[in-house]
């Protein structure tokens, strides 16, 4: 699995989508407060949440902030862009693999309205191939709802999360 590009929206200094192309060696440059550290913190936050998800991906829908090495982000309310009133946070990840070729995922997190206010939960996860929706997963607090999928959606979701965990 090869990540090629990551885009972030409404995360700390990133009000609109900001794209970052990834290469074997990626160098971030910029003035103070331009988003270099925010980009690294976003990557670490997603990496920690993917790497700590269970084998069946049942806890992948939460954006946890109590995991070690989350760079003291504080919680969901503290990572929203200070330049936007929008509450959702967006990540786009472009990648390729031998099985599916070129794909990109858009993951939308929203504040958790249950007992843990400063935790984020996935609102929607959409996977695109050739600009078309391949699978779209919409979540609610009780269960994961699949809008579109392959015929064997349970295996597909499990395979996809296992591929993500490898990165």
mmCIF file with all atom_site columns, C-alpha atoms in Angstrom:
data_model
loop_
_atom_site.group_PDB
_atom_site.id
_atom_site.type_symbol
_atom_site.label_atom_id
_atom_site.label_alt_id
_atom_site.label_comp_id
_atom_site.label_asym_id
_atom_site.label_entity_id
_atom_site.label_seq_id
_atom_site.pdbx_PDB_ins_code
_atom_site.Cartn_x
_atom_site.Cartn_y
_atom_site.Cartn_z
_atom_site.occupancy
_atom_site.B_iso_or_equiv
_atom_site.pdbx_formal_charge
_atom_site.auth_seq_id
_atom_site.auth_comp_id
_atom_site.auth_asym_id
_atom_site.auth_atom_id
_atom_site.pdbx_PDB_model_num
ATOM 1   C CA . UNK A 1 1   ? 0.000   0.000  0.000   1.00 0.00 ? 1   UNK A CA 1
ATOM 2   C CA . UNK A 1 2   ? 1.540   3.289  -1.092  1.00 0.00 ? 2   UNK A CA 1
ATOM 3   C CA . UNK A 1 3   ? 0.195   6.622  0.148   1.00 0.00 ? 3   UNK A CA 1
ATOM 4   C CA . UNK A 1 4   ? 0.630   9.299  -2.468  1.00 0.00 ? 4   UNK A CA 1
ATOM 5   C CA . UNK A 1 5   ? -1.147  12.378 -1.175  1.00 0.00 ? 5   UNK A CA 1
ATOM 6   C CA . UNK A 1 6   ? -2.915  13.560 1.960   1.00 0.00 ? 6   UNK A CA 1
ATOM 7   C CA . UNK A 1 7   ? -5.285  16.519 2.210   1.00 0.00 ? 7   UNK A CA 1
ATOM 8   C CA . UNK A 1 8   ? -6.524  18.107 5.427   1.00 0.00 ? 8   UNK A CA 1
ATOM 9   C CA . UNK A 1 9   ? -9.473  20.455 5.967   1.00 0.00 ? 9   UNK A CA 1
ATOM 10  C CA . UNK A 1 10  ? -10.634 22.285 9.113   1.00 0.00 ? 10  UNK A CA 1
ATOM 11  C CA . UNK A 1 11  ? -7.738  20.949 11.193  1.00 0.00 ? 11  UNK A CA 1
ATOM 12  C CA . UNK A 1 12  ? -5.918  23.629 13.216  1.00 0.00 ? 12  UNK A CA 1
ATOM 13  C CA . UNK A 1 13  ? -4.513  26.151 10.652  1.00 0.00 ? 13  UNK A CA 1
ATOM 14  C CA . UNK A 1 14  ? -6.059  24.383 7.619   1.00 0.00 ? 14  UNK A CA 1
ATOM 15  C CA . UNK A 1 15  ? -9.453  25.983 6.967   1.00 0.00 ? 15  UNK A CA 1
ATOM 16  C CA . UNK A 1 16  ? -9.761  24.710 3.371   1.00 0.00 ? 16  UNK A CA 1
ATOM 17  C CA . UNK A 1 17  ? -8.351  21.519 1.891   1.00 0.00 ? 17  UNK A CA 1
ATOM 18  C CA . UNK A 1 18  ? -4.558  21.642 1.849   1.00 0.00 ? 18  UNK A CA 1
ATOM 19  C CA . UNK A 1 19  ? -2.858  18.942 -0.223  1.00 0.00 ? 19  UNK A CA 1
ATOM 20  C CA . UNK A 1 20  ? 0.464   17.347 0.674   1.00 0.00 ? 20  UNK A CA 1
ATOM 21  C CA . UNK A 1 21  ? 2.164   15.107 -1.864  1.00 0.00 ? 21  UNK A CA 1
ATOM 22  C CA . UNK A 1 22  ? 4.122   12.310 -0.220  1.00 0.00 ? 22  UNK A CA 1
ATOM 23  C CA . UNK A 1 23  ? 7.376   10.918 -1.546  1.00 0.00 ? 23  UNK A CA 1
ATOM 24  C CA . UNK A 1 24  ? 9.898   8.530  0.029   1.00 0.00 ? 24  UNK A CA 1
ATOM 25  C CA . UNK A 1 25  ? 11.518  11.676 1.439   1.00 0.00 ? 25  UNK A CA 1
ATOM 26  C CA . UNK A 1 26  ? 9.165   14.595 2.087   1.00 0.00 ? 26  UNK A CA 1
ATOM 27  C CA . UNK A 1 27  ? 10.485  17.929 3.334   1.00 0.00 ? 27  UNK A CA 1
ATOM 28  C CA . UNK A 1 28  ? 8.119   20.448 4.917   1.00 0.00 ? 28  UNK A CA 1
ATOM 29  C CA . UNK A 1 29  ? 9.147   24.087 4.761   1.00 0.00 ? 29  UNK A CA 1
ATOM 30  C CA . UNK A 1 30  ? 7.329   27.279 5.618   1.00 0.00 ? 30  UNK A CA 1
ATOM 31  C CA . UNK A 1 31  ? 7.122   30.248 7.930   1.00 0.00 ? 31  UNK A CA 1
ATOM 32  C CA . UNK A 1 32  ? 6.130   29.967 11.567  1.00 0.00 ? 32  UNK A CA 1
ATOM 33  C CA . UNK A 1 33  ? 2.445   29.024 12.056  1.00 0.00 ? 33  UNK A CA 1
ATOM 34  C CA . UNK A 1 34  ? 2.093   27.895 8.431   1.00 0.00 ? 34  UNK A CA 1
ATOM 35  C CA . UNK A 1 35  ? 1.004   24.338 9.307   1.00 0.00 ? 35  UNK A CA 1
ATOM 36  C CA . UNK A 1 36  ? 4.157   22.199 9.339   1.00 0.00 ? 36  UNK A CA 1
ATOM 37  C CA . UNK A 1 37  ? 3.570   20.943 12.879  1.00 0.00 ? 37  UNK A CA 1
ATOM 38  C CA . UNK A 1 38  ? -0.182  20.694 12.321  1.00 0.00 ? 38  UNK A CA 1
ATOM 39  C CA . UNK A 1 39  ? 0.415   18.412 9.333   1.00 0.00 ? 39  UNK A CA 1
ATOM 40  C CA . UNK A 1 40  ? 2.709   16.143 11.373  1.00 0.00 ? 40  UNK A CA 1
ATOM 41  C CA . UNK A 1 41  ? 0.193   16.078 14.254  1.00 0.00 ? 41  UNK A CA 1
ATOM 42  C CA . UNK A 1 42  ? -2.649  15.161 11.875  1.00 0.00 ? 42  UNK A CA 1
ATOM 43  C CA . UNK A 1 43  ? -0.600  12.286 10.427  1.00 0.00 ? 43  UNK A CA 1
ATOM 44  C CA . UNK A 1 44  ? 0.307   11.026 13.885  1.00 0.00 ? 44  UNK A CA 1
ATOM 45  C CA . UNK A 1 45  ? -3.306  11.261 15.079  1.00 0.00 ? 45  UNK A CA 1
ATOM 46  C CA . UNK A 1 46  ? -4.603  9.198  12.158  1.00 0.00 ? 46  UNK A CA 1
ATOM 47  C CA . UNK A 1 47  ? -1.706  6.732  12.358  1.00 0.00 ? 47  UNK A CA 1
ATOM 48  C CA . UNK A 1 48  ? -2.282  6.170  16.084  1.00 0.00 ? 48  UNK A CA 1
ATOM 49  C CA . UNK A 1 49  ? -5.995  5.609  15.611  1.00 0.00 ? 49  UNK A CA 1
ATOM 50  C CA . UNK A 1 50  ? -5.500  3.172  12.743  1.00 0.00 ? 50  UNK A CA 1
ATOM 51  C CA . UNK A 1 51  ? -2.723  1.253  14.482  1.00 0.00 ? 51  UNK A CA 1
ATOM 52  C CA . UNK A 1 52  ? -4.736  0.864  17.697  1.00 0.00 ? 52  UNK A CA 1
ATOM 53  C CA . UNK A 1 53  ? -7.958  -0.251 16.011  1.00 0.00 ? 53  UNK A CA 1
ATOM 54  C CA . UNK A 1 54  ? -9.154  -3.769 16.701  1.00 0.00 ? 54  UNK A CA 1
ATOM 55  C CA . UNK A 1 55  ? -8.741  -6.535 14.074  1.00 0.00 ? 55  UNK A CA 1
ATOM 56  C CA . UNK A 1 56  ? -12.410 -6.224 13.104  1.00 0.00 ? 56  UNK A CA 1
ATOM 57  C CA . UNK A 1 57  ? -12.042 -2.411 12.868  1.00 0.00 ? 57  UNK A CA 1
ATOM 58  C CA . UNK A 1 58  ? -14.907 -1.933 15.321  1.00 0.00 ? 58  UNK A CA 1
ATOM 59  C CA . UNK A 1 59  ? -13.189 0.987  17.054  1.00 0.00 ? 59  UNK A CA 1
ATOM 60  C CA . UNK A 1 60  ? -11.852 2.630  13.879  1.00 0.00 ? 60  UNK A CA 1
ATOM 61  C CA . UNK A 1 61  ? -14.785 5.044  13.931  1.00 0.00 ? 61  UNK A CA 1
ATOM 62  C CA . UNK A 1 62  ? -13.385 7.007  16.904  1.00 0.00 ? 62  UNK A CA 1
ATOM 63  C CA . UNK A 1 63  ? -10.724 9.685  16.873  1.00 0.00 ? 63  UNK A CA 1
ATOM 64  C CA . UNK A 1 64  ? -9.022  9.067  20.215  1.00 0.00 ? 64  UNK A CA 1
ATOM 65  C CA . UNK A 1 65  ? -6.886  11.680 21.936  1.00 0.00 ? 65  UNK A CA 1
ATOM 66  C CA . UNK A 1 66  ? -5.770  9.671  24.958  1.00 0.00 ? 66  UNK A CA 1
ATOM 67  C CA . UNK A 1 67  ? -3.381  7.542  22.896  1.00 0.00 ? 67  UNK A CA 1
ATOM 68  C CA . UNK A 1 68  ? 0.299   8.034  23.613  1.00 0.00 ? 68  UNK A CA 1
ATOM 69  C CA . UNK A 1 69  ? 2.161   10.283 21.128  1.00 0.00 ? 69  UNK A CA 1
ATOM 70  C CA . UNK A 1 70  ? -0.814  12.348 19.948  1.00 0.00 ? 70  UNK A CA 1
ATOM 71  C CA . UNK A 1 71  ? 1.337   15.438 20.516  1.00 0.00 ? 71  UNK A CA 1
ATOM 72  C CA . UNK A 1 72  ? -0.910  16.892 23.234  1.00 0.00 ? 72  UNK A CA 1
ATOM 73  C CA . UNK A 1 73  ? -3.654  17.942 20.867  1.00 0.00 ? 73  UNK A CA 1
ATOM 74  C CA . UNK A 1 74  ? -6.065  18.293 23.785  1.00 0.00 ? 74  UNK A CA 1
ATOM 75  C CA . UNK A 1 75  ? -9.206  16.957 22.163  1.00 0.00 ? 75  UNK A CA 1
ATOM 76  C CA . UNK A 1 76  ? -11.513 17.300 19.199  1.00 0.00 ? 76  UNK A CA 1
ATOM 77  C CA . UNK A 1 77  ? -12.667 20.837 20.024  1.00 0.00 ? 77  UNK A CA 1
ATOM 78  C CA . UNK A 1 78  ? -9.058  22.024 20.123  1.00 0.00 ? 78  UNK A CA 1
ATOM 79  C CA . UNK A 1 79  ? -8.122  20.745 16.653  1.00 0.00 ? 79  UNK A CA 1
ATOM 80  C CA . UNK A 1 80  ? -10.862 22.527 14.699  1.00 0.00 ? 80  UNK A CA 1
ATOM 81  C CA . UNK A 1 81  ? -9.519  25.308 12.519  1.00 0.00 ? 81  UNK A CA 1
ATOM 82  C CA . UNK A 1 82  ? -9.566  28.650 14.270  1.00 0.00 ? 82  UNK A CA 1
ATOM 83  C CA . UNK A 1 83  ? -10.507 30.195 10.922  1.00 0.00 ? 83  UNK A CA 1
ATOM 84  C CA . UNK A 1 84  ? -13.761 28.265 10.463  1.00 0.00 ? 84  UNK A CA 1
ATOM 85  C CA . UNK A 1 85  ? -17.060 27.832 12.292  1.00 0.00 ? 85  UNK A CA 1
ATOM 86  C CA . UNK A 1 86  ? -17.445 24.356 10.804  1.00 0.00 ? 86  UNK A CA 1
ATOM 87  C CA . UNK A 1 87  ? -17.165 21.523 13.336  1.00 0.00 ? 87  UNK A CA 1
ATOM 88  C CA . UNK A 1 88  ? -16.330 18.567 11.044  1.00 0.00 ? 88  UNK A CA 1
ATOM 89  C CA . UNK A 1 89  ? -12.719 17.696 10.191  1.00 0.00 ? 89  UNK A CA 1
ATOM 90  C CA . UNK A 1 90  ? -11.827 16.197 6.794   1.00 0.00 ? 90  UNK A CA 1
ATOM 91  C CA . UNK A 1 91  ? -8.971  13.999 5.614   1.00 0.00 ? 91  UNK A CA 1
ATOM 92  C CA . UNK A 1 92  ? -8.377  12.776 2.060   1.00 0.00 ? 92  UNK A CA 1
ATOM 93  C CA . UNK A 1 93  ? -5.835  10.041 1.523   1.00 0.00 ? 93  UNK A CA 1
ATOM 94  C CA . UNK A 1 94  ? -4.748  9.063  -1.983  1.00 0.00 ? 94  UNK A CA 1
ATOM 95  C CA . UNK A 1 95  ? -3.072  5.669  -2.323  1.00 0.00 ? 95  UNK A CA 1
ATOM 96  C CA . UNK A 1 96  ? -2.587  2.694  -4.579  1.00 0.00 ? 96  UNK A CA 1
ATOM 97  C CA . UNK A 1 97  ? -2.273  -1.048 -4.140  1.00 0.00 ? 97  UNK A CA 1
ATOM 98  C CA . UNK A 1 98  ? -1.968  -4.088 -6.378  1.00 0.00 ? 98  UNK A CA 1
ATOM 99  C CA . UNK A 1 99  ? -5.552  -5.234 -5.850  1.00 0.00 ? 99  UNK A CA 1
ATOM 100 C CA . UNK A 1 100 ? -7.496  -2.013 -6.569  1.00 0.00 ? 100 UNK A CA 1
ATOM 101 C CA . UNK A 1 101 ? -4.989  0.334  -8.211  1.00 0.00 ? 101 UNK A CA 1
ATOM 102 C CA . UNK A 1 102 ? -5.420  4.073  -7.597  1.00 0.00 ? 102 UNK A CA 1
ATOM 103 C CA . UNK A 1 103 ? -7.910  4.968  -4.847  1.00 0.00 ? 103 UNK A CA 1
ATOM 104 C CA . UNK A 1 104 ? -8.604  7.812  -2.485  1.00 0.00 ? 104 UNK A CA 1
ATOM 105 C CA . UNK A 1 105 ? -10.522 7.959  0.755   1.00 0.00 ? 105 UNK A CA 1
ATOM 106 C CA . UNK A 1 106 ? -12.298 10.907 2.288   1.00 0.00 ? 106 UNK A CA 1
ATOM 107 C CA . UNK A 1 107 ? -12.870 10.542 6.013   1.00 0.00 ? 107 UNK A CA 1
ATOM 108 C CA . UNK A 1 108 ? -15.098 13.079 7.786   1.00 0.00 ? 108 UNK A CA 1
ATOM 109 C CA . UNK A 1 109 ? -14.950 13.295 11.581  1.00 0.00 ? 109 UNK A CA 1
ATOM 110 C CA . UNK A 1 110 ? -17.512 15.092 13.730  1.00 0.00 ? 110 UNK A CA 1
ATOM 111 C CA . UNK A 1 111 ? -17.637 15.846 17.457  1.00 0.00 ? 111 UNK A CA 1
ATOM 112 C CA . UNK A 1 112 ? -18.973 12.957 19.524  1.00 0.00 ? 112 UNK A CA 1
ATOM 113 C CA . UNK A 1 113 ? -22.283 14.047 21.020  1.00 0.00 ? 113 UNK A CA 1
ATOM 114 C CA . UNK A 1 114 ? -22.341 11.291 23.604  1.00 0.00 ? 114 UNK A CA 1
ATOM 115 C CA . UNK A 1 115 ? -20.694 11.204 27.011  1.00 0.00 ? 115 UNK A CA 1
ATOM 116 C CA . UNK A 1 116 ? -17.144 11.897 25.715  1.00 0.00 ? 116 UNK A CA 1
ATOM 117 C CA . UNK A 1 117 ? -17.599 15.366 24.275  1.00 0.00 ? 117 UNK A CA 1
ATOM 118 C CA . UNK A 1 118 ? -13.999 15.940 23.250  1.00 0.00 ? 118 UNK A CA 1
ATOM 119 C CA . UNK A 1 119 ? -13.700 12.795 21.170  1.00 0.00 ? 119 UNK A CA 1
ATOM 120 C CA . UNK A 1 120 ? -14.292 12.671 17.423  1.00 0.00 ? 120 UNK A CA 1
ATOM 121 C CA . UNK A 1 121 ? -16.263 10.027 15.559  1.00 0.00 ? 121 UNK A CA 1
ATOM 122 C CA . UNK A 1 122 ? -16.404 9.239  11.869  1.00 0.00 ? 122 UNK A CA 1
ATOM 123 C CA . UNK A 1 123 ? -19.429 10.773 10.220  1.00 0.00 ? 123 UNK A CA 1
ATOM 124 C CA . UNK A 1 124 ? -18.689 9.406  6.774   1.00 0.00 ? 124 UNK A CA 1
ATOM 125 C CA . UNK A 1 125 ? -15.945 7.472  5.015   1.00 0.00 ? 125 UNK A CA 1
ATOM 126 C CA . UNK A 1 126 ? -16.044 7.428  1.226   1.00 0.00 ? 126 UNK A CA 1
ATOM 127 C CA . UNK A 1 127 ? -13.659 5.521  -1.027  1.00 0.00 ? 127 UNK A CA 1
ATOM 128 C CA . UNK A 1 128 ? -13.342 6.667  -4.639  1.00 0.00 ? 128 UNK A CA 1
ATOM 129 C CA . UNK A 1 129 ? -11.927 4.956  -7.715  1.00 0.00 ? 129 UNK A CA 1
ATOM 130 C CA . UNK A 1 130 ? -11.701 6.889  -10.991 1.00 0.00 ? 130 UNK A CA 1
ATOM 131 C CA . UNK A 1 131 ? -13.751 9.720  -9.460  1.00 0.00 ? 131 UNK A CA 1
ATOM 132 C CA . UNK A 1 132 ? -16.695 7.429  -8.657  1.00 0.00 ? 132 UNK A CA 1
ATOM 133 C CA . UNK A 1 133 ? -17.848 6.249  -5.253  1.00 0.00 ? 133 UNK A CA 1
ATOM 134 C CA . UNK A 1 134 ? -16.668 2.706  -4.707  1.00 0.00 ? 134 UNK A CA 1
ATOM 135 C CA . UNK A 1 135 ? -17.924 2.426  -1.150  1.00 0.00 ? 135 UNK A CA 1
ATOM 136 C CA . UNK A 1 136 ? -19.481 4.892  1.251   1.00 0.00 ? 136 UNK A CA 1
ATOM 137 C CA . UNK A 1 137 ? -19.827 4.178  4.929   1.00 0.00 ? 137 UNK A CA 1
ATOM 138 C CA . UNK A 1 138 ? -22.049 6.404  7.045   1.00 0.00 ? 138 UNK A CA 1
ATOM 139 C CA . UNK A 1 139 ? -21.942 6.020  10.793  1.00 0.00 ? 139 UNK A CA 1
ATOM 140 C CA . UNK A 1 140 ? -24.366 6.738  13.561  1.00 0.00 ? 140 UNK A CA 1
ATOM 141 C CA . UNK A 1 141 ? -23.751 6.307  17.280  1.00 0.00 ? 141 UNK A CA 1
ATOM 142 C CA . UNK A 1 142 ? -25.357 2.870  17.399  1.00 0.00 ? 142 UNK A CA 1
ATOM 143 C CA . UNK A 1 143 ? -24.087 1.126  14.286  1.00 0.00 ? 143 UNK A CA 1
ATOM 144 C CA . UNK A 1 144 ? -22.175 1.417  11.044  1.00 0.00 ? 144 UNK A CA 1
ATOM 145 C CA . UNK A 1 145 ? -24.458 1.941  8.052   1.00 0.00 ? 145 UNK A CA 1
ATOM 146 C CA . UNK A 1 146 ? -23.244 0.950  4.582   1.00 0.00 ? 146 UNK A CA 1
ATOM 147 C CA . UNK A 1 147 ? -24.694 2.927  1.698   1.00 0.00 ? 147 UNK A CA 1
ATOM 148 C CA . UNK A 1 148 ? -22.746 1.377  -1.184  1.00 0.00 ? 148 UNK A CA 1
ATOM 149 C CA . UNK A 1 149 ? -20.403 -1.531 -1.256  1.00 0.00 ? 149 UNK A CA 1
ATOM 150 C CA . UNK A 1 150 ? -19.201 -4.605 -3.065  1.00 0.00 ? 150 UNK A CA 1
ATOM 151 C CA . UNK A 1 151 ? -21.369 -7.694 -2.752  1.00 0.00 ? 151 UNK A CA 1
ATOM 152 C CA . UNK A 1 152 ? -19.337 -9.040 0.145   1.00 0.00 ? 152 UNK A CA 1
ATOM 153 C CA . UNK A 1 153 ? -19.171 -5.805 2.124   1.00 0.00 ? 153 UNK A CA 1
ATOM 154 C CA . UNK A 1 154 ? -18.050 -7.282 5.453   1.00 0.00 ? 154 UNK A CA 1
ATOM 155 C CA . UNK A 1 155 ? -14.940 -8.796 3.912   1.00 0.00 ? 155 UNK A CA 1
ATOM 156 C CA . UNK A 1 156 ? -14.267 -5.626 1.903   1.00 0.00 ? 156 UNK A CA 1
ATOM 157 C CA . UNK A 1 157 ? -14.423 -3.372 4.970   1.00 0.00 ? 157 UNK A CA 1
ATOM 158 C CA . UNK A 1 158 ? -12.186 -5.726 6.958   1.00 0.00 ? 158 UNK A CA 1
ATOM 159 C CA . UNK A 1 159 ? -9.664  -5.981 4.083   1.00 0.00 ? 159 UNK A CA 1
ATOM 160 C CA . UNK A 1 160 ? -9.608  -2.204 3.644   1.00 0.00 ? 160 UNK A CA 1
ATOM 161 C CA . UNK A 1 161 ? -8.933  -1.549 7.324   1.00 0.00 ? 161 UNK A CA 1
ATOM 162 C CA . UNK A 1 162 ? -6.190  -4.164 7.361   1.00 0.00 ? 162 UNK A CA 1
ATOM 163 C CA . UNK A 1 163 ? -4.560  -2.432 4.372   1.00 0.00 ? 163 UNK A CA 1
ATOM 164 C CA . UNK A 1 164 ? -4.723  0.916  6.175   1.00 0.00 ? 164 UNK A CA 1
ATOM 165 C CA . UNK A 1 165 ? -3.155  -0.517 9.301   1.00 0.00 ? 165 UNK A CA 1
ATOM 166 C CA . UNK A 1 166 ? -0.085  -1.556 7.272   1.00 0.00 ? 166 UNK A CA 1
ATOM 167 C CA . UNK A 1 167 ? 0.874   2.084  6.645   1.00 0.00 ? 167 UNK A CA 1
#
